[in-house]
Amino acid sequence: MLDDIGVPPPRGLTEPFAEAASQEGLTLVIGTGSVAAVNIGGLLHELSSALPGPTAVVLTEAARRFVTVAALHHLGRCPVLTTETTGPGFRPLHVWLTDVARRVLVYPASAGFIGRVAGGLATDLASTTYLCSTGLPTLVVPSMHPRMWSGQPVRRNVRRLQDAGAQVMPPRDGAAPPVAEVAAALAALSGVPAGTPPLMSPQRSENSR
């Protein structure tokens, strides 16, 4: 399977995978530039047990400072995508991903990524895909220093994402929640029965400042 200029698709984005994603629905994981990105491999293992259907990962350039494409492809046995290209059916990759996705998880969500998408800035495959995922169940899991998390600029951007429909799991002393809890929360958000901790509503976001 080649794109419209004869370039092979990203590793793992095969015709059988595309068919399975279209039929079963895709879990789409967006990883951004936080040290918690080192836990994405473990997260993929948890997601494979908690949710049906295949998974694909989109990594920002900053995320690749903490985890490699090859490692996640091996651990998750799924496509790991970094740049825009032509996807199946000659659709832009970000359009195809959000056409077949059933749910979106941003883990970890850095302050920079939150700020870009809150402002509607599509600067790379990750932010373009997020902005194209309107209407999908979306869970955002920030990971950043407590002072950064409590600051007004970040809280304002988080509220914008919540107002647009995203659910947020707040960090704990600067760290993202355990990956098992994140997987359970995404399953619950998707309507898949699972025990899950409470998500942060916009009202709780205001009260926890």
PDB file of C-alpha atoms in Angstrom:
ATOM      1  CA  MET A   1       0.000   0.000   0.000  1.00  0.00           C
ATOM      2  CA  LEU A   2       1.551   3.300  -1.164  1.00  0.00           C
ATOM      3  CA  ASP A   3       0.362   6.863  -0.802  1.00  0.00           C
ATOM      4  CA  ASP A   4      -0.400   9.110  -3.761  1.00  0.00           C
ATOM      5  CA  ILE A   5       3.268   9.998  -4.317  1.00  0.00           C
ATOM      6  CA  GLY A   6       4.537   6.441  -4.036  1.00  0.00           C
ATOM      7  CA  VAL A   7       5.845   6.673  -0.466  1.00  0.00           C
ATOM      8  CA  PRO A   8       5.346   3.596   1.745  1.00  0.00           C
ATOM      9  CA  PRO A   9       2.964   4.176   4.670  1.00  0.00           C
ATOM     10  CA  PRO A  10       4.293   4.424   8.245  1.00  0.00           C
ATOM     11  CA  ARG A  11       5.399   1.120   9.714  1.00  0.00           C
ATOM     12  CA  GLY A  12       2.433  -0.888  10.957  1.00  0.00           C
ATOM     13  CA  LEU A  13      -0.187   1.044   8.985  1.00  0.00           C
ATOM     14  CA  THR A  14      -0.946  -1.933   6.761  1.00  0.00           C
ATOM     15  CA  GLU A  15      -4.056  -2.785   4.780  1.00  0.00           C
ATOM     16  CA  PRO A  16      -5.155  -5.439   7.350  1.00  0.00           C
ATOM     17  CA  PHE A  17      -4.702  -2.890  10.149  1.00  0.00           C
ATOM     18  CA  ALA A  18      -6.675  -0.242   8.249  1.00  0.00           C
ATOM     19  CA  GLU A  19      -9.478  -2.731   7.613  1.00  0.00           C
ATOM     20  CA  ALA A  20      -9.601  -3.761  11.276  1.00  0.00           C
ATOM     21  CA  ALA A  21      -9.613  -0.121  12.386  1.00  0.00           C
ATOM     22  CA  SER A  22     -12.476   0.676  10.032  1.00  0.00           C
ATOM     23  CA  GLN A  23     -14.542  -2.310  11.161  1.00  0.00           C
ATOM     24  CA  GLU A  24     -13.805  -2.393  14.899  1.00  0.00           C
ATOM     25  CA  GLY A  25     -12.985   1.248  15.643  1.00  0.00           C
ATOM     26  CA  LEU A  26      -9.607   2.665  16.605  1.00  0.00           C
ATOM     27  CA  THR A  27      -8.237   3.760  19.951  1.00  0.00           C
ATOM     28  CA  LEU A  28      -6.069   6.776  19.165  1.00  0.00           C
ATOM     29  CA  VAL A  29      -3.284   7.690  21.609  1.00  0.00           C
ATOM     30  CA  ILE A  30      -1.505  11.043  21.254  1.00  0.00           C
ATOM     31  CA  GLY A  31       1.774  11.257  23.172  1.00  0.00           C
ATOM     32  CA  THR A  32       3.389  14.650  23.821  1.00  0.00           C
ATOM     33  CA  GLY A  33       6.556  16.044  25.369  1.00  0.00           C
ATOM     34  CA  SER A  34       6.521  15.068  29.028  1.00  0.00           C
ATOM     35  CA  VAL A  35       8.737  12.605  30.867  1.00  0.00           C
ATOM     36  CA  ALA A  36       5.605  10.499  31.460  1.00  0.00           C
ATOM     37  CA  ALA A  37       5.890   9.527  27.786  1.00  0.00           C
ATOM     38  CA  VAL A  38       8.209   6.751  28.986  1.00  0.00           C
ATOM     39  CA  ASN A  39       5.067   5.025  30.315  1.00  0.00           C
ATOM     40  CA  ILE A  40       3.269   4.839  26.967  1.00  0.00           C
ATOM     41  CA  GLY A  41       4.488   1.276  26.398  1.00  0.00           C
ATOM     42  CA  GLY A  42       2.853   0.122  29.625  1.00  0.00           C
ATOM     43  CA  LEU A  43      -0.243   2.126  28.772  1.00  0.00           C
ATOM     44  CA  LEU A  44      -0.594   0.298  25.462  1.00  0.00           C
ATOM     45  CA  HIS A  45      -0.531  -3.014  27.315  1.00  0.00           C
ATOM     46  CA  GLU A  46      -3.328  -1.828  29.616  1.00  0.00           C
ATOM     47  CA  LEU A  47      -5.384  -0.520  26.722  1.00  0.00           C
ATOM     48  CA  SER A  48      -5.162  -3.841  24.904  1.00  0.00           C
ATOM     49  CA  SER A  49      -6.876  -5.474  27.898  1.00  0.00           C
ATOM     50  CA  ALA A  50      -9.399  -2.711  28.611  1.00  0.00           C
ATOM     51  CA  LEU A  51     -10.692  -1.840  25.148  1.00  0.00           C
ATOM     52  CA  PRO A  52     -11.701  -3.646  21.952  1.00  0.00           C
ATOM     53  CA  GLY A  53     -10.206  -2.967  18.549  1.00  0.00           C
ATOM     54  CA  PRO A  54      -6.762  -1.841  17.410  1.00  0.00           C
ATOM     55  CA  THR A  55      -4.699   1.091  18.694  1.00  0.00           C
ATOM     56  CA  ALA A  56      -2.540   3.663  16.928  1.00  0.00           C
ATOM     57  CA  VAL A  57      -0.101   6.124  18.494  1.00  0.00           C
ATOM     58  CA  VAL A  58       0.742   9.628  17.313  1.00  0.00           C
ATOM     59  CA  LEU A  59       3.912  11.125  18.809  1.00  0.00           C
ATOM     60  CA  THR A  60       5.041  14.733  18.820  1.00  0.00           C
ATOM     61  CA  GLU A  61       8.673  15.591  18.176  1.00  0.00           C
ATOM     62  CA  ALA A  62       9.064  16.460  21.869  1.00  0.00           C
ATOM     63  CA  ALA A  63       7.656  13.085  22.934  1.00  0.00           C
ATOM     64  CA  ARG A  64      10.365  11.348  20.914  1.00  0.00           C
ATOM     65  CA  ARG A  65      12.967  12.764  23.295  1.00  0.00           C
ATOM     66  CA  PHE A  66      11.615  10.334  25.903  1.00  0.00           C
ATOM     67  CA  VAL A  67      10.501   7.291  23.886  1.00  0.00           C
ATOM     68  CA  THR A  68      11.335   5.939  20.446  1.00  0.00           C
ATOM     69  CA  VAL A  69       9.016   5.013  17.618  1.00  0.00           C
ATOM     70  CA  ALA A  70      10.658   1.595  17.317  1.00  0.00           C
ATOM     71  CA  ALA A  71      10.190   0.794  21.008  1.00  0.00           C
ATOM     72  CA  LEU A  72       6.491   1.666  21.016  1.00  0.00           C
ATOM     73  CA  HIS A  73       5.895  -0.182  17.757  1.00  0.00           C
ATOM     74  CA  HIS A  74       7.447  -3.272  19.337  1.00  0.00           C
ATOM     75  CA  LEU A  75       5.736  -2.954  22.718  1.00  0.00           C
ATOM     76  CA  GLY A  76       2.314  -2.005  21.424  1.00  0.00           C
ATOM     77  CA  ARG A  77       2.379  -3.959  18.169  1.00  0.00           C
ATOM     78  CA  CYS A  78       0.659  -0.993  16.551  1.00  0.00           C
ATOM     79  CA  PRO A  79       1.418   1.862  14.166  1.00  0.00           C
ATOM     80  CA  VAL A  80       3.389   4.746  15.671  1.00  0.00           C
ATOM     81  CA  LEU A  81       2.921   7.874  13.573  1.00  0.00           C
ATOM     82  CA  THR A  82       4.873  11.122  13.598  1.00  0.00           C
ATOM     83  CA  THR A  83       4.274  13.062  10.378  1.00  0.00           C
ATOM     84  CA  GLU A  84       1.383  13.889   8.103  1.00  0.00           C
ATOM     85  CA  THR A  85       1.026  11.802   4.953  1.00  0.00           C
ATOM     86  CA  THR A  86      -1.702  10.309   2.808  1.00  0.00           C
ATOM     87  CA  GLY A  87      -3.656   7.664   4.720  1.00  0.00           C
ATOM     88  CA  PRO A  88      -5.858   4.828   3.519  1.00  0.00           C
ATOM     89  CA  GLY A  89      -8.415   5.788   0.905  1.00  0.00           C
ATOM     90  CA  PHE A  90      -6.203   8.705  -0.190  1.00  0.00           C
ATOM     91  CA  ARG A  91      -7.413  10.769   2.759  1.00  0.00           C
ATOM     92  CA  PRO A  92      -5.004  12.937   4.766  1.00  0.00           C
ATOM     93  CA  LEU A  93      -3.709  10.799   7.601  1.00  0.00           C
ATOM     94  CA  HIS A  94      -5.246  12.958  10.348  1.00  0.00           C
ATOM     95  CA  VAL A  95      -8.631  12.747   8.623  1.00  0.00           C
ATOM     96  CA  TRP A  96      -8.482   8.967   8.227  1.00  0.00           C
ATOM     97  CA  LEU A  97      -7.418   8.487  11.855  1.00  0.00           C
ATOM     98  CA  THR A  98     -10.315  10.519  13.198  1.00  0.00           C
ATOM     99  CA  ASP A  99     -12.771   8.964  10.738  1.00  0.00           C
ATOM    100  CA  VAL A 100     -12.123   5.472  12.140  1.00  0.00           C
ATOM    101  CA  ALA A 101     -11.330   6.373  15.772  1.00  0.00           C
ATOM    102  CA  ARG A 102     -13.844   5.567  18.502  1.00  0.00           C
ATOM    103  CA  ARG A 103     -11.954   7.388  21.254  1.00  0.00           C
ATOM    104  CA  VAL A 104      -8.941   9.694  21.739  1.00  0.00           C
ATOM    105  CA  LEU A 105      -6.448   9.679  24.599  1.00  0.00           C
ATOM    106  CA  VAL A 106      -3.790  12.350  25.080  1.00  0.00           C
ATOM    107  CA  TYR A 107      -1.162  10.812  27.360  1.00  0.00           C
ATOM    108  CA  PRO A 108       0.842  12.547  28.546  1.00  0.00           C
ATOM    109  CA  ALA A 109      -0.509  16.004  27.767  1.00  0.00           C
ATOM    110  CA  SER A 110       2.163  18.672  28.117  1.00  0.00           C
ATOM    111  CA  ALA A 111       1.404  22.326  28.838  1.00  0.00           C
ATOM    112  CA  GLY A 112       2.699  23.199  25.383  1.00  0.00           C
ATOM    113  CA  PHE A 113       0.396  20.769  23.588  1.00  0.00           C
ATOM    114  CA  ILE A 114      -2.614  21.812  25.675  1.00  0.00           C
ATOM    115  CA  GLY A 115      -1.909  25.451  24.834  1.00  0.00           C
ATOM    116  CA  ARG A 116      -1.586  24.800  21.106  1.00  0.00           C
ATOM    117  CA  VAL A 117      -4.812  22.846  20.700  1.00  0.00           C
ATOM    118  CA  ALA A 118      -6.711  25.133  23.086  1.00  0.00           C
ATOM    119  CA  GLY A 119      -5.762  27.950  20.731  1.00  0.00           C
ATOM    120  CA  GLY A 120      -6.760  25.941  17.654  1.00  0.00           C
ATOM    121  CA  LEU A 121      -3.187  25.722  16.336  1.00  0.00           C
ATOM    122  CA  ALA A 122      -2.576  22.750  14.025  1.00  0.00           C
ATOM    123  CA  THR A 123       1.222  22.679  13.884  1.00  0.00           C
ATOM    124  CA  ASP A 124       1.967  18.948  13.482  1.00  0.00           C
ATOM    125  CA  LEU A 125       0.245  15.583  13.034  1.00  0.00           C
ATOM    126  CA  ALA A 126      -0.633  15.327  16.741  1.00  0.00           C
ATOM    127  CA  SER A 127      -2.320  18.726  17.052  1.00  0.00           C
ATOM    128  CA  THR A 128      -3.994  18.446  13.644  1.00  0.00           C
ATOM    129  CA  THR A 129      -5.398  15.049  14.577  1.00  0.00           C
ATOM    130  CA  TYR A 130      -6.636  16.300  17.946  1.00  0.00           C
ATOM    131  CA  LEU A 131      -8.381  19.284  16.363  1.00  0.00           C
ATOM    132  CA  CYS A 132     -10.003  16.985  13.782  1.00  0.00           C
ATOM    133  CA  SER A 133     -11.387  14.642  16.479  1.00  0.00           C
ATOM    134  CA  THR A 134     -14.393  16.828  17.341  1.00  0.00           C
ATOM    135  CA  GLY A 135     -17.248  14.761  18.752  1.00  0.00           C
ATOM    136  CA  LEU A 136     -15.164  11.751  19.783  1.00  0.00           C
ATOM    137  CA  PRO A 137     -14.872  10.702  23.442  1.00  0.00           C
ATOM    138  CA  THR A 138     -11.619  12.370  24.465  1.00  0.00           C
ATOM    139  CA  LEU A 139      -9.536  11.953  27.619  1.00  0.00           C
ATOM    140  CA  VAL A 140      -6.658  14.349  28.317  1.00  0.00           C
ATOM    141  CA  VAL A 141      -4.093  13.340  30.955  1.00  0.00           C
ATOM    142  CA  PRO A 142      -1.760  16.237  31.802  1.00  0.00           C
ATOM    143  CA  SER A 143       1.670  15.687  33.318  1.00  0.00           C
ATOM    144  CA  MET A 144       3.625  18.714  34.507  1.00  0.00           C
ATOM    145  CA  HIS A 145       5.103  20.418  37.569  1.00  0.00           C
ATOM    146  CA  PRO A 146       2.462  21.400  40.191  1.00  0.00           C
ATOM    147  CA  ARG A 147       3.277  25.106  39.861  1.00  0.00           C
ATOM    148  CA  MET A 148       2.770  24.932  36.119  1.00  0.00           C
ATOM    149  CA  TRP A 149      -0.475  22.978  36.553  1.00  0.00           C
ATOM    150  CA  SER A 150      -1.842  25.497  39.071  1.00  0.00           C
ATOM    151  CA  GLY A 151      -0.973  28.533  36.970  1.00  0.00           C
ATOM    152  CA  GLN A 152      -3.746  30.570  35.401  1.00  0.00           C
ATOM    153  CA  PRO A 153      -2.537  30.221  31.775  1.00  0.00           C
ATOM    154  CA  VAL A 154      -2.583  26.407  31.919  1.00  0.00           C
ATOM    155  CA  ARG A 155      -5.891  26.282  33.798  1.00  0.00           C
ATOM    156  CA  ARG A 156      -7.456  28.615  31.257  1.00  0.00           C
ATOM    157  CA  ASN A 157      -6.344  26.366  28.402  1.00  0.00           C
ATOM    158  CA  VAL A 158      -7.564  23.242  30.211  1.00  0.00           C
ATOM    159  CA  ARG A 159     -10.989  24.833  30.660  1.00  0.00           C
ATOM    160  CA  ARG A 160     -11.104  25.527  26.926  1.00  0.00           C
ATOM    161  CA  LEU A 161     -10.556  21.841  26.183  1.00  0.00           C
ATOM    162  CA  GLN A 162     -13.222  20.877  28.707  1.00  0.00           C
ATOM    163  CA  ASP A 163     -15.658  23.374  27.230  1.00  0.00           C
ATOM    164  CA  ALA A 164     -15.046  21.677  23.874  1.00  0.00           C
ATOM    165  CA  GLY A 165     -16.002  18.304  25.371  1.00  0.00           C
ATOM    166  CA  ALA A 166     -12.753  16.745  26.605  1.00  0.00           C
ATOM    167  CA  GLN A 167     -12.516  14.983  29.958  1.00  0.00           C
ATOM    168  CA  VAL A 168      -9.407  15.589  32.058  1.00  0.00           C
ATOM    169  CA  MET A 169      -7.580  13.430  34.610  1.00  0.00           C
ATOM    170  CA  PRO A 170      -5.509  15.868  36.679  1.00  0.00           C
ATOM    171  CA  PRO A 171      -1.890  15.125  37.593  1.00  0.00           C
ATOM    172  CA  ARG A 172      -0.955  14.015  41.091  1.00  0.00           C
ATOM    173  CA  ASP A 173       1.970  15.970  42.516  1.00  0.00           C
ATOM    174  CA  GLY A 174       3.155  16.598  38.982  1.00  0.00           C
ATOM    175  CA  ALA A 175       2.811  13.018  37.744  1.00  0.00           C
ATOM    176  CA  ALA A 176       0.184  11.508  35.480  1.00  0.00           C
ATOM    177  CA  PRO A 177      -2.082   8.910  37.148  1.00  0.00           C
ATOM    178  CA  PRO A 178      -1.072   5.225  36.857  1.00  0.00           C
ATOM    179  CA  VAL A 179      -1.595   3.796  33.381  1.00  0.00           C
ATOM    180  CA  ALA A 180      -4.083   1.179  34.645  1.00  0.00           C
ATOM    181  CA  GLU A 181      -6.321   3.965  35.953  1.00  0.00           C
ATOM    182  CA  VAL A 182      -5.978   5.883  32.705  1.00  0.00           C
ATOM    183  CA  ALA A 183      -7.004   2.830  30.670  1.00  0.00           C
ATOM    184  CA  ALA A 184      -9.995   2.206  32.962  1.00  0.00           C
ATOM    185  CA  ALA A 185     -11.070   5.847  32.691  1.00  0.00           C
ATOM    186  CA  LEU A 186     -10.903   5.744  28.898  1.00  0.00           C
ATOM    187  CA  ALA A 187     -12.916   2.515  28.870  1.00  0.00           C
ATOM    188  CA  ALA A 188     -15.579   4.106  31.067  1.00  0.00           C
ATOM    189  CA  LEU A 189     -15.669   7.213  28.900  1.00  0.00           C
ATOM    190  CA  SER A 190     -16.178   4.944  25.886  1.00  0.00           C
ATOM    191  CA  GLY A 191     -19.011   3.036  27.548  1.00  0.00           C
ATOM    192  CA  VAL A 192     -16.935  -0.090  28.179  1.00  0.00           C
ATOM    193  CA  PRO A 193     -17.675  -1.343  31.741  1.00  0.00           C
ATOM    194  CA  ALA A 194     -14.669  -0.872  34.005  1.00  0.00           C
ATOM    195  CA  GLY A 195     -13.875   0.578  37.409  1.00  0.00           C
ATOM    196  CA  THR A 196     -12.503   4.069  37.100  1.00  0.00           C
ATOM    197  CA  PRO A 197     -11.599   7.057  39.301  1.00  0.00           C
ATOM    198  CA  PRO A 198     -13.712  10.206  38.937  1.00  0.00           C
ATOM    199  CA  LEU A 199     -12.840  12.515  36.078  1.00  0.00           C
ATOM    200  CA  MET A 200     -12.308  16.235  36.572  1.00  0.00           C
ATOM    201  CA  SER A 201     -15.365  18.210  35.523  1.00  0.00           C
ATOM    202  CA  PRO A 202     -15.087  21.898  34.577  1.00  0.00           C
ATOM    203  CA  GLN A 203     -16.552  22.764  38.007  1.00  0.00           C
ATOM    204  CA  ARG A 204     -13.943  20.660  39.804  1.00  0.00           C
ATOM    205  CA  SER A 205     -11.267  22.326  37.678  1.00  0.00           C
ATOM    206  CA  GLU A 206     -12.381  25.721  38.972  1.00  0.00           C
ATOM    207  CA  ASN A 207     -12.591  24.581  42.592  1.00  0.00           C
ATOM    208  CA  SER A 208      -9.174  22.913  42.672  1.00  0.00           C
ATOM    209  CA  ARG A 209      -7.251  26.041  41.807  1.00  0.00           C
TER     210      ARG A 209
END
